[in-house]
mmCIF file of C-alpha atoms and ligand atoms in Angstrom:
data_model
loop_
_atom_site.group_PDB
_atom_site.id
_atom_site.type_symbol
_atom_site.label_atom_id
_atom_site.label_comp_id
_atom_site.label_asym_id
_atom_site.label_seq_id
_atom_site.Cartn_x
_atom_site.Cartn_y
_atom_site.Cartn_z
ATOM 1 C CA UNK A 1 -199.275 102.233 -116.438
ATOM 2 C CA UNK A 2 -197.878 100.131 -119.047
ATOM 3 C CA UNK A 3 -195.159 101.868 -121.519
ATOM 4 C CA UNK A 4 -196.102 100.609 -124.847
ATOM 5 C CA UNK A 5 -192.956 101.826 -127.043
ATOM 6 C CA UNK A 6 -190.266 99.797 -125.875
ATOM 7 C CA UNK A 7 -192.824 96.908 -126.472
ATOM 8 C CA UNK A 8 -193.951 97.848 -129.673
ATOM 9 C CA UNK A 9 -189.774 98.296 -130.461
ATOM 10 C CA UNK A 10 -189.461 94.959 -130.067
ATOM 11 C CA UNK A 11 -192.225 93.389 -131.657
ATOM 12 C CA UNK A 12 -190.431 92.062 -134.805
ATOM 13 C CA UNK A 13 -187.868 90.295 -132.530
ATOM 14 C CA UNK A 14 -187.995 86.446 -132.246
ATOM 15 C CA UNK A 15 -189.375 85.018 -129.331
ATOM 16 C CA UNK A 16 -186.961 82.281 -128.993
ATOM 17 C CA UNK A 17 -183.711 84.402 -128.690
ATOM 18 C CA UNK A 18 -181.691 84.615 -125.762
ATOM 19 C CA UNK A 19 -180.900 87.736 -123.258
ATOM 20 C CA UNK A 20 -177.527 89.220 -124.458
ATOM 21 C CA UNK A 21 -176.898 92.828 -123.456
ATOM 22 C CA UNK A 22 -175.171 95.179 -125.608
ATOM 23 C CA UNK A 23 -171.684 94.165 -123.985
ATOM 24 C CA UNK A 24 -171.844 90.494 -125.356
ATOM 25 C CA UNK A 25 -173.082 89.458 -121.752
ATOM 26 C CA UNK A 26 -175.715 86.720 -121.734
ATOM 27 C CA UNK A 27 -178.155 87.054 -118.718
ATOM 28 C CA UNK A 28 -178.649 83.716 -117.405
ATOM 29 C CA UNK A 29 -179.286 84.837 -113.595
ATOM 30 C CA UNK A 30 -182.585 86.118 -112.429
ATOM 31 C CA UNK A 31 -182.970 87.614 -108.618
ATOM 32 C CA UNK A 32 -186.276 87.840 -107.467
ATOM 33 C CA UNK A 33 -187.354 90.102 -104.575
ATOM 34 C CA UNK A 34 -190.732 88.210 -103.034
ATOM 35 C CA UNK A 35 -191.607 90.731 -100.677
ATOM 36 C CA UNK A 36 -190.149 94.270 -99.354
ATOM 37 C CA UNK A 37 -191.268 93.264 -95.776
ATOM 38 C CA UNK A 38 -188.547 92.220 -93.355
ATOM 39 C CA UNK A 39 -188.263 90.772 -89.533
ATOM 40 C CA UNK A 40 -185.215 92.931 -89.103
ATOM 41 C CA UNK A 41 -184.626 96.234 -89.508
ATOM 42 C CA UNK A 42 -181.024 96.908 -90.425
ATOM 43 C CA UNK A 43 -179.572 100.600 -90.434
ATOM 44 C CA UNK A 44 -177.887 99.919 -93.675
ATOM 45 C CA UNK A 45 -180.731 98.250 -95.644
ATOM 46 C CA UNK A 46 -183.704 100.562 -95.094
ATOM 47 C CA UNK A 47 -184.401 104.189 -95.065
ATOM 48 C CA UNK A 48 -184.905 105.346 -91.226
ATOM 49 C CA UNK A 49 -186.995 102.476 -90.303
ATOM 50 C CA UNK A 50 -189.991 104.541 -89.463
ATOM 51 C CA UNK A 51 -190.541 106.228 -92.756
ATOM 52 C CA UNK A 52 -190.649 103.009 -94.361
ATOM 53 C CA UNK A 53 -193.620 101.876 -95.921
ATOM 54 C CA UNK A 54 -193.922 98.486 -97.334
ATOM 55 C CA UNK A 55 -195.892 97.975 -100.771
ATOM 56 C CA UNK A 56 -199.664 97.488 -100.215
ATOM 57 C CA UNK A 57 -200.183 93.445 -100.243
ATOM 58 C CA UNK A 58 -202.127 93.702 -103.668
ATOM 59 C CA UNK A 59 -199.193 95.642 -105.404
ATOM 60 C CA UNK A 60 -196.777 93.050 -104.481
ATOM 61 C CA UNK A 61 -196.027 90.518 -107.162
ATOM 62 C CA UNK A 62 -198.489 87.128 -106.839
ATOM 63 C CA UNK A 63 -196.893 83.828 -107.053
ATOM 64 C CA UNK A 64 -198.577 82.678 -110.192
ATOM 65 C CA UNK A 65 -197.147 85.900 -111.499
ATOM 66 C CA UNK A 66 -193.498 85.172 -110.545
ATOM 67 C CA UNK A 67 -193.835 81.635 -112.014
ATOM 68 C CA UNK A 68 -194.894 82.871 -115.206
ATOM 69 C CA UNK A 69 -192.200 85.125 -115.621
ATOM 70 C CA UNK A 70 -190.048 83.047 -114.573
ATOM 71 C CA UNK A 71 -190.947 80.326 -117.038
ATOM 72 C CA UNK A 72 -190.703 82.862 -120.007
ATOM 73 C CA UNK A 73 -187.246 83.919 -118.511
ATOM 74 C CA UNK A 74 -185.959 80.452 -118.646
ATOM 75 C CA UNK A 75 -187.088 80.089 -122.136
ATOM 76 C CA UNK A 76 -184.979 82.914 -122.566
ATOM 77 C CA UNK A 77 -181.946 81.210 -121.060
ATOM 78 C CA UNK A 78 -181.915 82.035 -117.569
ATOM 79 C CA UNK A 79 -181.191 79.027 -115.462
ATOM 80 C CA UNK A 80 -180.208 80.312 -112.269
ATOM 81 C CA UNK A 81 -182.836 81.679 -109.975
ATOM 82 C CA UNK A 82 -182.207 83.359 -106.436
ATOM 83 C CA UNK A 83 -185.098 84.174 -103.967
ATOM 84 C CA UNK A 84 -184.725 87.398 -102.071
ATOM 85 C CA UNK A 85 -186.737 90.548 -100.134
ATOM 86 C CA UNK A 86 -186.701 91.666 -97.581
ATOM 87 C CA UNK A 87 -186.876 88.840 -95.885
ATOM 88 C CA UNK A 88 -188.103 86.139 -98.137
ATOM 89 C CA UNK A 89 -189.262 83.881 -95.380
ATOM 90 C CA UNK A 90 -191.804 86.618 -94.189
ATOM 91 C CA UNK A 91 -193.822 85.754 -97.077
ATOM 92 C CA UNK A 92 -196.608 82.979 -96.639
ATOM 93 C CA UNK A 93 -196.181 79.913 -98.200
ATOM 94 C CA UNK A 94 -192.498 80.430 -99.978
ATOM 95 C CA UNK A 95 -191.532 76.771 -100.703
ATOM 96 C CA UNK A 96 -195.007 76.463 -102.471
ATOM 97 C CA UNK A 97 -193.350 78.875 -104.957
ATOM 98 C CA UNK A 98 -189.921 77.126 -104.951
ATOM 99 C CA UNK A 99 -191.724 74.043 -105.869
ATOM 100 C CA UNK A 100 -193.098 75.530 -108.518
ATOM 101 C CA UNK A 101 -190.124 77.533 -109.784
ATOM 102 C CA UNK A 102 -188.240 74.239 -109.279
ATOM 103 C CA UNK A 103 -190.439 72.360 -112.016
ATOM 104 C CA UNK A 104 -189.744 74.855 -114.980
ATOM 105 C CA UNK A 105 -187.857 73.425 -117.888
ATOM 106 C CA UNK A 106 -184.215 75.077 -117.641
ATOM 107 C CA UNK A 107 -183.979 76.054 -114.524
ATOM 108 C CA UNK A 108 -181.149 74.435 -112.984
ATOM 109 C CA UNK A 109 -180.312 76.156 -109.563
ATOM 110 C CA UNK A 110 -182.376 78.049 -107.062
ATOM 111 C CA UNK A 111 -180.969 79.939 -104.362
ATOM 112 C CA UNK A 112 -182.402 82.170 -101.409
ATOM 113 C CA UNK A 113 -180.766 85.242 -99.642
ATOM 114 C CA UNK A 114 -182.097 85.236 -96.227
ATOM 115 C CA UNK A 115 -181.605 86.524 -92.501
ATOM 116 C CA UNK A 116 -182.073 82.971 -91.425
ATOM 117 C CA UNK A 117 -184.006 83.701 -88.671
ATOM 118 C CA UNK A 118 -186.709 81.591 -89.962
ATOM 119 C CA UNK A 119 -184.672 78.872 -91.284
ATOM 120 C CA UNK A 120 -184.967 76.681 -88.161
ATOM 121 C CA UNK A 121 -188.560 76.411 -88.785
ATOM 122 C CA UNK A 122 -188.350 76.253 -92.763
ATOM 123 C CA UNK A 123 -184.824 74.697 -94.017
ATOM 124 C CA UNK A 124 -185.984 71.255 -94.907
ATOM 125 C CA UNK A 125 -189.078 71.922 -96.085
ATOM 126 C CA UNK A 126 -187.551 74.667 -98.373
ATOM 127 C CA UNK A 127 -184.929 71.931 -99.341
ATOM 128 C CA UNK A 128 -187.794 69.411 -99.941
ATOM 129 C CA UNK A 129 -189.814 71.768 -102.139
ATOM 130 C CA UNK A 130 -186.054 72.498 -104.424
ATOM 131 C CA UNK A 131 -184.014 75.126 -103.000
ATOM 132 C CA UNK A 132 -180.555 73.882 -103.595
ATOM 133 C CA UNK A 133 -178.542 76.485 -101.616
ATOM 134 C CA UNK A 134 -178.838 79.645 -99.204
ATOM 135 C CA UNK A 135 -176.690 82.661 -98.473
ATOM 136 C CA UNK A 136 -177.338 84.150 -95.000
ATOM 137 C CA UNK A 137 -176.514 87.743 -93.979
ATOM 138 C CA UNK A 138 -174.609 87.897 -90.793
ATOM 139 C CA UNK A 139 -172.761 91.343 -89.813
ATOM 140 C CA UNK A 140 -171.953 90.337 -86.016
ATOM 141 C CA UNK A 141 -171.512 87.355 -83.712
ATOM 142 C CA UNK A 142 -171.908 89.688 -80.717
ATOM 143 C CA UNK A 143 -175.030 89.407 -79.674
ATOM 144 C CA UNK A 144 -175.826 92.858 -78.560
ATOM 145 C CA UNK A 145 -174.170 94.114 -81.352
ATOM 146 C CA UNK A 146 -176.355 92.536 -83.549
ATOM 147 C CA UNK A 147 -179.223 93.621 -81.865
ATOM 148 C CA UNK A 148 -178.510 96.916 -82.090
ATOM 149 C CA UNK A 149 -177.416 96.920 -85.694
ATOM 150 C CA UNK A 150 -180.279 94.698 -86.677
ATOM 151 C CA UNK A 151 -183.162 94.575 -84.215
ATOM 152 C CA UNK A 152 -183.222 91.145 -84.042
ATOM 153 C CA UNK A 153 -181.628 88.321 -81.857
ATOM 154 C CA UNK A 154 -178.845 86.658 -82.913
ATOM 155 C CA UNK A 155 -179.291 83.009 -81.591
ATOM 156 C CA UNK A 156 -182.080 82.168 -84.126
ATOM 157 C CA UNK A 157 -179.458 82.899 -87.032
ATOM 158 C CA UNK A 158 -177.084 80.629 -85.493
ATOM 159 C CA UNK A 159 -179.898 78.000 -85.462
ATOM 160 C CA UNK A 160 -181.070 78.658 -88.856
ATOM 161 C CA UNK A 161 -177.310 78.043 -90.089
ATOM 162 C CA UNK A 162 -177.378 74.941 -88.509
ATOM 163 C CA UNK A 163 -180.458 73.740 -89.721
ATOM 164 C CA UNK A 164 -179.899 74.848 -93.266
ATOM 165 C CA UNK A 165 -176.653 72.396 -92.964
ATOM 166 C CA UNK A 166 -178.868 69.681 -91.644
ATOM 167 C CA UNK A 167 -181.130 70.070 -94.360
ATOM 168 C CA UNK A 168 -178.514 69.766 -97.050
ATOM 169 C CA UNK A 169 -178.858 73.784 -98.452
ATOM 170 C CA UNK A 170 -175.074 73.704 -99.214
ATOM 171 C CA UNK A 171 -172.736 75.178 -99.838
ATOM 172 C CA UNK A 172 -173.298 77.824 -97.172
ATOM 173 C CA UNK A 173 -172.322 81.417 -97.841
ATOM 174 C CA UNK A 174 -172.163 84.075 -95.446
ATOM 175 C CA UNK A 175 -172.540 87.863 -96.148
ATOM 176 C CA UNK A 176 -171.322 90.328 -94.055
ATOM 177 C CA UNK A 177 -171.428 94.250 -94.842
ATOM 178 C CA UNK A 178 -168.161 96.020 -93.561
ATOM 179 C CA UNK A 179 -169.187 98.613 -91.493
ATOM 180 C CA UNK A 180 -166.833 101.117 -89.438
ATOM 181 C CA UNK A 181 -167.274 101.857 -86.193
ATOM 182 C CA UNK A 182 -169.537 98.673 -86.057
ATOM 183 C CA UNK A 183 -168.037 95.500 -87.707
ATOM 184 C CA UNK A 184 -164.403 96.901 -88.932
ATOM 185 C CA UNK A 185 -162.250 98.838 -88.700
ATOM 186 C CA UNK A 186 -159.490 99.486 -85.441
ATOM 187 C CA UNK A 187 -161.071 97.768 -82.105
ATOM 188 C CA UNK A 188 -164.725 97.291 -83.721
ATOM 189 C CA UNK A 189 -162.841 94.537 -86.120
ATOM 190 C CA UNK A 190 -164.894 91.220 -86.243
ATOM 191 C CA UNK A 191 -163.395 90.127 -89.592
ATOM 192 C CA UNK A 192 -161.251 87.514 -88.448
ATOM 193 C CA UNK A 193 -163.552 86.188 -85.829
ATOM 194 C CA UNK A 194 -166.337 86.126 -88.991
ATOM 195 C CA UNK A 195 -163.788 84.273 -91.170
ATOM 196 C CA UNK A 196 -162.908 81.860 -87.738
ATOM 197 C CA UNK A 197 -166.693 81.322 -87.484
ATOM 198 C CA UNK A 198 -167.271 80.495 -91.357
ATOM 199 C CA UNK A 199 -164.429 77.767 -91.370
ATOM 200 C CA UNK A 200 -166.007 76.113 -88.282
ATOM 201 C CA UNK A 201 -169.309 76.237 -89.913
ATOM 202 C CA UNK A 202 -168.149 74.898 -93.170
ATOM 203 C CA UNK A 203 -169.230 77.716 -95.221
ATOM 204 C CA UNK A 204 -167.956 80.717 -97.326
ATOM 205 C CA UNK A 205 -167.694 84.213 -95.923
ATOM 206 C CA UNK A 206 -168.177 87.265 -98.571
ATOM 207 C CA UNK A 207 -167.177 90.758 -97.012
ATOM 208 C CA UNK A 208 -169.211 93.476 -98.503
ATOM 209 C CA UNK A 209 -168.464 97.252 -99.029
ATOM 210 C CA UNK A 210 -171.269 98.955 -97.944
ATOM 211 C CA UNK A 211 -173.348 100.645 -100.561
ATOM 212 C CA UNK A 212 -174.708 104.235 -100.023
ATOM 213 C CA UNK A 213 -178.454 105.006 -99.323
ATOM 214 C CA UNK A 214 -179.245 108.475 -98.486
ATOM 215 C CA UNK A 215 -181.615 107.842 -95.981
ATOM 216 C CA UNK A 216 -179.992 105.026 -94.468
ATOM 217 C CA UNK A 217 -176.700 104.417 -92.699
ATOM 218 C CA UNK A 218 -174.157 107.244 -92.836
ATOM 219 C CA UNK A 219 -171.892 106.348 -95.451
ATOM 220 C CA UNK A 220 -169.324 108.482 -95.190
ATOM 221 C CA UNK A 221 -168.822 107.727 -91.449
ATOM 222 C CA UNK A 222 -169.275 103.737 -91.801
ATOM 223 C CA UNK A 223 -167.697 102.737 -95.220
ATOM 224 C CA UNK A 224 -164.483 100.923 -94.946
ATOM 225 C CA UNK A 225 -162.621 99.585 -98.185
ATOM 226 C CA UNK A 226 -161.475 96.111 -98.856
ATOM 227 C CA UNK A 227 -157.935 97.084 -98.699
ATOM 228 C CA UNK A 228 -157.864 98.420 -95.623
ATOM 229 C CA UNK A 229 -159.694 95.793 -94.047
ATOM 230 C CA UNK A 230 -156.884 93.318 -95.749
ATOM 231 C CA UNK A 231 -153.890 95.031 -94.174
ATOM 232 C CA UNK A 232 -154.935 94.207 -90.835
ATOM 233 C CA UNK A 233 -152.744 91.524 -89.281
ATOM 234 C CA UNK A 234 -155.490 89.336 -87.781
ATOM 235 C CA UNK A 235 -156.729 89.148 -91.148
ATOM 236 C CA UNK A 236 -153.415 88.713 -93.240
ATOM 237 C CA UNK A 237 -152.715 85.758 -90.422
ATOM 238 C CA UNK A 238 -155.675 84.112 -91.998
ATOM 239 C CA UNK A 239 -155.840 85.119 -95.642
ATOM 240 C CA UNK A 240 -153.326 85.035 -98.361
ATOM 241 C CA UNK A 241 -153.573 88.370 -99.388
ATOM 242 C CA UNK A 242 -150.849 88.010 -101.845
ATOM 243 C CA UNK A 243 -152.948 85.152 -103.833
ATOM 244 C CA UNK A 244 -154.476 86.341 -107.159
ATOM 245 C CA UNK A 245 -158.358 87.513 -106.847
ATOM 246 C CA UNK A 246 -160.307 84.959 -108.700
ATOM 247 C CA UNK A 247 -162.994 86.348 -111.227
ATOM 248 C CA UNK A 248 -165.941 84.864 -113.017
ATOM 249 C CA UNK A 249 -169.452 85.626 -112.922
ATOM 250 C CA UNK A 250 -169.744 85.830 -109.474
ATOM 251 C CA UNK A 251 -169.793 89.410 -107.715
ATOM 252 C CA UNK A 252 -167.097 88.698 -105.669
ATOM 253 C CA UNK A 253 -163.663 88.390 -105.489
ATOM 254 C CA UNK A 254 -161.871 85.404 -103.664
ATOM 255 C CA UNK A 255 -158.636 84.933 -101.638
ATOM 256 C CA UNK A 256 -157.284 81.548 -100.357
ATOM 257 C CA UNK A 257 -157.360 80.859 -96.637
ATOM 258 C CA UNK A 258 -153.786 80.201 -95.177
ATOM 259 C CA UNK A 259 -155.089 76.843 -93.804
ATOM 260 C CA UNK A 260 -156.108 75.313 -96.957
ATOM 261 C CA UNK A 261 -159.478 75.411 -95.708
ATOM 262 C CA UNK A 262 -161.242 77.104 -98.997
ATOM 263 C CA UNK A 263 -161.374 81.067 -99.551
ATOM 264 C CA UNK A 264 -162.750 84.179 -98.342
ATOM 265 C CA UNK A 265 -164.735 86.416 -100.874
ATOM 266 C CA UNK A 266 -164.841 90.204 -101.146
ATOM 267 C CA UNK A 267 -167.600 91.999 -103.116
ATOM 268 C CA UNK A 268 -166.558 95.669 -103.809
ATOM 269 C CA UNK A 269 -169.144 97.612 -105.473
ATOM 270 C CA UNK A 270 -167.391 100.930 -104.243
ATOM 271 C CA UNK A 271 -163.528 100.337 -104.573
ATOM 272 C CA UNK A 272 -163.839 98.063 -107.593
ATOM 273 C CA UNK A 273 -166.383 97.497 -110.488
ATOM 274 C CA UNK A 274 -167.180 94.079 -110.645
ATOM 275 C CA UNK A 275 -169.533 94.478 -113.554
ATOM 276 C CA UNK A 276 -167.586 93.015 -116.621
ATOM 277 C CA UNK A 277 -168.985 89.466 -115.808
ATOM 278 C CA UNK A 278 -172.445 90.288 -114.503
ATOM 279 C CA UNK A 279 -175.227 87.870 -116.076
ATOM 280 C CA UNK A 280 -178.053 89.356 -113.566
ATOM 281 C CA UNK A 281 -181.435 90.600 -114.309
ATOM 282 C CA UNK A 282 -183.772 91.453 -110.893
ATOM 283 C CA UNK A 283 -187.476 91.280 -110.192
ATOM 284 C CA UNK A 284 -188.371 93.790 -107.354
ATOM 285 C CA UNK A 285 -191.520 93.165 -104.966
ATOM 286 C CA UNK A 286 -193.447 95.279 -106.948
ATOM 287 C CA UNK A 287 -192.946 93.419 -110.545
ATOM 288 C CA UNK A 288 -190.249 95.929 -111.729
ATOM 289 C CA UNK A 289 -187.389 94.343 -114.275
ATOM 290 C CA UNK A 290 -184.257 95.963 -113.248
ATOM 291 C CA UNK A 291 -181.019 95.089 -115.173
ATOM 292 C CA UNK A 292 -178.550 96.715 -112.948
ATOM 293 C CA UNK A 293 -178.745 97.126 -108.989
ATOM 294 C CA UNK A 294 -178.249 100.988 -108.899
ATOM 295 C CA UNK A 295 -179.858 101.736 -112.247
ATOM 296 C CA UNK A 296 -183.685 102.934 -111.839
ATOM 297 C CA UNK A 297 -184.538 102.344 -115.550
ATOM 298 C CA UNK A 298 -187.367 99.881 -115.108
ATOM 299 C CA UNK A 299 -190.546 98.858 -116.908
ATOM 300 C CA UNK A 300 -192.971 97.044 -114.715
ATOM 301 C CA UNK A 301 -193.822 93.081 -115.554
ATOM 302 C CA UNK A 302 -196.654 93.259 -112.968
ATOM 303 C CA UNK A 303 -198.196 95.763 -114.915
ATOM 304 C CA UNK A 304 -198.059 94.144 -118.018
ATOM 305 C CA UNK A 305 -199.582 90.979 -116.665
ATOM 306 C CA UNK A 306 -202.669 92.939 -114.766
ATOM 307 C CA UNK A 307 -203.313 94.855 -118.036
ATOM 308 C CA UNK A 308 -203.983 91.676 -119.738
ATOM 309 C CA UNK A 309 -200.171 91.354 -121.764
ATOM 310 C CA UNK A 310 -199.256 88.459 -123.553
ATOM 311 C CA UNK A 311 -196.163 86.362 -123.128
ATOM 312 C CA UNK A 312 -194.366 88.137 -125.999
ATOM 313 C CA UNK A 313 -195.115 91.584 -123.799
ATOM 314 C CA UNK A 314 -193.239 89.718 -121.089
ATOM 315 C CA UNK A 315 -190.589 88.962 -123.437
ATOM 316 C CA UNK A 316 -190.102 91.935 -125.130
ATOM 317 C CA UNK A 317 -189.697 93.658 -121.697
ATOM 318 C CA UNK A 318 -186.447 91.223 -120.906
ATOM 319 C CA UNK A 319 -185.442 92.091 -124.132
ATOM 320 C CA UNK A 320 -185.690 95.829 -123.294
ATOM 321 C CA UNK A 321 -183.821 95.323 -120.213
ATOM 322 C CA UNK A 322 -181.071 93.579 -121.572
ATOM 323 C CA UNK A 323 -180.886 96.094 -124.125
ATOM 324 C CA UNK A 324 -180.587 98.943 -121.627
ATOM 325 C CA UNK A 325 -178.209 97.141 -119.111
ATOM 326 C CA UNK A 326 -175.243 99.510 -118.128
ATOM 327 C CA UNK A 327 -171.864 98.438 -118.997
ATOM 328 C CA UNK A 328 -171.239 99.149 -115.437
ATOM 329 C CA UNK A 329 -173.376 99.945 -112.506
ATOM 330 C CA UNK A 330 -172.830 103.646 -110.794
ATOM 331 C CA UNK A 331 -173.842 104.144 -107.206
ATOM 332 C CA UNK A 332 -175.334 107.660 -106.732
ATOM 333 C CA UNK A 333 -174.690 109.363 -103.449
ATOM 334 C CA UNK A 334 -177.709 111.572 -103.605
ATOM 335 C CA UNK A 335 -180.624 109.012 -103.766
ATOM 336 C CA UNK A 336 -183.383 110.216 -101.896
ATOM 337 C CA UNK A 337 -185.810 108.022 -102.882
ATOM 338 C CA UNK A 338 -186.768 105.312 -100.432
ATOM 339 C CA UNK A 339 -187.956 102.999 -103.175
ATOM 340 C CA UNK A 340 -184.049 102.783 -103.973
ATOM 341 C CA UNK A 341 -183.223 101.047 -100.639
ATOM 342 C CA UNK A 342 -182.275 97.607 -100.651
ATOM 343 C CA UNK A 343 -184.964 96.275 -98.811
ATOM 344 C CA UNK A 344 -187.204 97.623 -101.582
ATOM 345 C CA UNK A 345 -185.082 96.441 -104.679
ATOM 346 C CA UNK A 346 -183.840 93.014 -103.003
ATOM 347 C CA UNK A 347 -180.334 93.056 -102.364
HETATM 348 N N1 LIG B 401 -183.521 89.753 -95.863
HETATM 349 C C1 LIG B 401 -182.470 89.061 -96.710
HETATM 350 C C2 LIG B 401 -181.320 89.115 -95.818
HETATM 351 O O1 LIG B 401 -180.929 89.587 -94.955
HETATM 352 O O2 LIG B 401 -180.041 88.450 -96.661
HETATM 353 C C3 LIG B 401 -182.268 89.212 -98.177
HETATM 354 C C4 LIG B 401 -182.560 90.647 -98.433
HETATM 355 S S1 LIG B 401 -180.782 91.398 -97.889
HETATM 356 C C5 LIG B 401 -181.583 93.253 -98.822
HETATM 357 C C6 LIG B 401 -179.863 91.021 -99.435
HETATM 358 C C7 LIG B 401 -178.730 91.426 -99.139
HETATM 359 O O3 LIG B 401 -178.247 92.958 -99.224
HETATM 360 C C8 LIG B 401 -177.878 91.225 -97.709
HETATM 361 O O4 LIG B 401 -176.904 90.318 -97.579
HETATM 362 C C9 LIG B 401 -177.342 92.510 -97.175
HETATM 363 O O5 LIG B 401 -176.235 92.281 -96.369
HETATM 364 C C10 LIG B 401 -177.133 93.276 -98.735
HETATM 365 N N2 LIG B 401 -177.361 94.779 -98.261
HETATM 366 C C11 LIG B 401 -178.374 95.614 -97.985
HETATM 367 N N3 LIG B 401 -177.969 96.937 -97.727
HETATM 368 C C12 LIG B 401 -176.926 96.883 -98.254
HETATM 369 C C13 LIG B 401 -175.892 98.095 -98.268
HETATM 370 N N4 LIG B 401 -176.259 99.333 -98.098
HETATM 371 N N5 LIG B 401 -174.529 97.865 -98.763
HETATM 372 C C14 LIG B 401 -174.118 96.680 -99.091
HETATM 373 N N6 LIG B 401 -175.069 95.478 -98.809
HETATM 374 C C15 LIG B 401 -176.221 95.872 -98.395
#
């Protein structure tokens, strides 16, 4: 059901304005979740796997709807798109969507976040279609641990990273969620090994603090802060812990590697807010336009489009989303709704 009030409220707004929020941040980056389905079942990303019900196919936003939304977003100053999910590569004909998005005036960069299992098959086609870069989620280099955590196999992920490099989808970033007792803390830590792996792969690794999801992984048990991770000897041997953390629009802060071969990123949604440079909006797989990852206040662009909304109506939803974007995102520990899980929003 379309909420008409905010749209009327913005009727006087010029159609050619760029998206500024109330804190003087221009919103230039749209993350698009193309599906809430995934071929993995990471404990930290989806609610207890058997209870999660993916959206019915007809509720998922269609490619032509995404293309229209992206075109309008580009007219409002959005220049960067990221395709995410669920696992984006389980949606059929994704290269066709990439090709359409790449042809939109004003779109300068298209990236994708993926678990890489299907990249061996699709990397070259995606690159040919206009995909610029990928981020790969990789939480463990131990095949057994990897299978236990994700329900999937490590070997195709490693092959996918290789295929992406061969296809020129770089610079490749690797995202690792830190989980005490699984890949971080005491004898479980794979942090140093993952840094070495990234160096060997000429990729940049970013470690992410675990965000809470009530129905997913037990946050109290598995959360570990970046400070504790950096205090380990094997990490301090590799990373210039004293080097200033660099900032920018990125959610990550970067520290230099001691060997001079690049940097390691840290994304700290829990221990340090990284919102001051936030330039993002998110389109969820069912068409919701979200201005902040943990903030549930969103209007649904799929509904606006399917009820005959004009381009002006779509712009109005974008303006409203910019207007309500909070200065700082707040992660709630009591979020009970499985639609708030990362697999549904698109992390
Ligand atoms: N399937 C793709 C993948 O595996 O990269 C894209 C979707 S996944 C939801 C996007 C990112 O969200 C991944 O890097 C994942 O590690 C991260 N993520 C999911 N749940 C998280 C949580 N509870 N805390 C921190 N990061 C999380």
